XYZ file of C-alpha atoms in Angstrom:
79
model
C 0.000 0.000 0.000
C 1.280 3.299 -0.874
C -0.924 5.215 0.878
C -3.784 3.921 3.302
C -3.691 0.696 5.735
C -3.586 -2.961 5.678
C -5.828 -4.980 7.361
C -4.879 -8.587 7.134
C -8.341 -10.435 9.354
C -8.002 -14.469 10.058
C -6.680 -14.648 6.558
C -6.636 -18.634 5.496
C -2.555 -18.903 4.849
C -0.514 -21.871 3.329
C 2.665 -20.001 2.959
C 3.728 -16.782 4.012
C 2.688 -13.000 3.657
C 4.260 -10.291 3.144
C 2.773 -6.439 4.009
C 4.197 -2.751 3.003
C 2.335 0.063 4.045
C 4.365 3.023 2.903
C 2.062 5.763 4.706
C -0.053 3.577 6.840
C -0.679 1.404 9.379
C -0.901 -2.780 9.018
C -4.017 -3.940 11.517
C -3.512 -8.400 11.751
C -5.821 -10.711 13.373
C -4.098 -13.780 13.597
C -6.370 -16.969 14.917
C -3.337 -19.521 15.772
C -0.281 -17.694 16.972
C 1.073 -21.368 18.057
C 1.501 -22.407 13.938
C 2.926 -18.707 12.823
C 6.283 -16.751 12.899
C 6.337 -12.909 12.328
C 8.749 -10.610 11.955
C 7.645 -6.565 11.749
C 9.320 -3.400 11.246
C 8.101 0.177 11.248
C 10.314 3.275 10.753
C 8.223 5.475 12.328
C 5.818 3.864 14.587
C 5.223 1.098 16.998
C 4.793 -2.732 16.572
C 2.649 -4.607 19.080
C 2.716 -8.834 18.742
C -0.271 -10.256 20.700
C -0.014 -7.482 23.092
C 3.921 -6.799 23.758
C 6.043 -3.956 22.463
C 8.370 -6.743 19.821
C 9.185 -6.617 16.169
C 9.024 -10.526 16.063
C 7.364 -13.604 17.368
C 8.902 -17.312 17.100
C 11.409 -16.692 14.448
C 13.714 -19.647 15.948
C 11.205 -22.096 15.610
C 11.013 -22.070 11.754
C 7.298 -22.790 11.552
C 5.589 -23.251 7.955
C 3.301 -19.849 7.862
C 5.723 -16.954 7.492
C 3.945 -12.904 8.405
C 6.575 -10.795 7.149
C 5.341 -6.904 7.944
C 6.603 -3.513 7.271
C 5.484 0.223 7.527
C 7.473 3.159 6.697
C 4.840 5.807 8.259
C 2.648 3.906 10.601
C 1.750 1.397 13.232
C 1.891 -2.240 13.108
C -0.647 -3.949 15.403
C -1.086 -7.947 15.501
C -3.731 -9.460 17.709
C-alpha cells in the first residue's frame, strides 16, 4: 500500500505474507499464533505482537506460515 492501511483479518494462509504500508498502518488478526512466525518493522511507529512492544514472534522455531510486515509511516498492530 502506498498510501492507506492494511488490514490482514483471520486470513486462510498456506505459505507466508508479506505487508508494506508506505504511509499507513498494518491492523492483523491472527487466529493460531502457536503455527505462525512474524517478523515486523516500522520506521516510524510502533509494533505490538499479541499485546507486547516486539518486532518478532517465534522466528527460531522455523514454523511453515511466514507474516513478514513492514510500515514506513505507521503502526503495526497484531492481535
Amino acid at each position: 500500500s502506498d498510501g492507506g492501511d492494511i488490514h490482514l483479518n483471520r486470513n486462510s494462509v498456506v505459505g507466508s505474507v508479506i505487508a508494506d504500508a508506505d504511509g499507513g498502518d498494518i491492523n492483523a488478526l491472527i487466529p493460531n499464533r502457536k503455527e505462525v512466525q512474524i517478523s515486523a518493522s516500522a520506521d516510524d511507529g510502533d509494533v505490538s505482537i499479541f499485546g507486547s512492544l516486539r518486532n518478532s514472534w517465534q522466528l527460531s522455531q522455523h514454523k511453515n506460515i511466514t507474516y513478514r510486515l513492514s510500515s514506513d509511516g505507521g503502526d503495526i498492530s497484531v492481535k
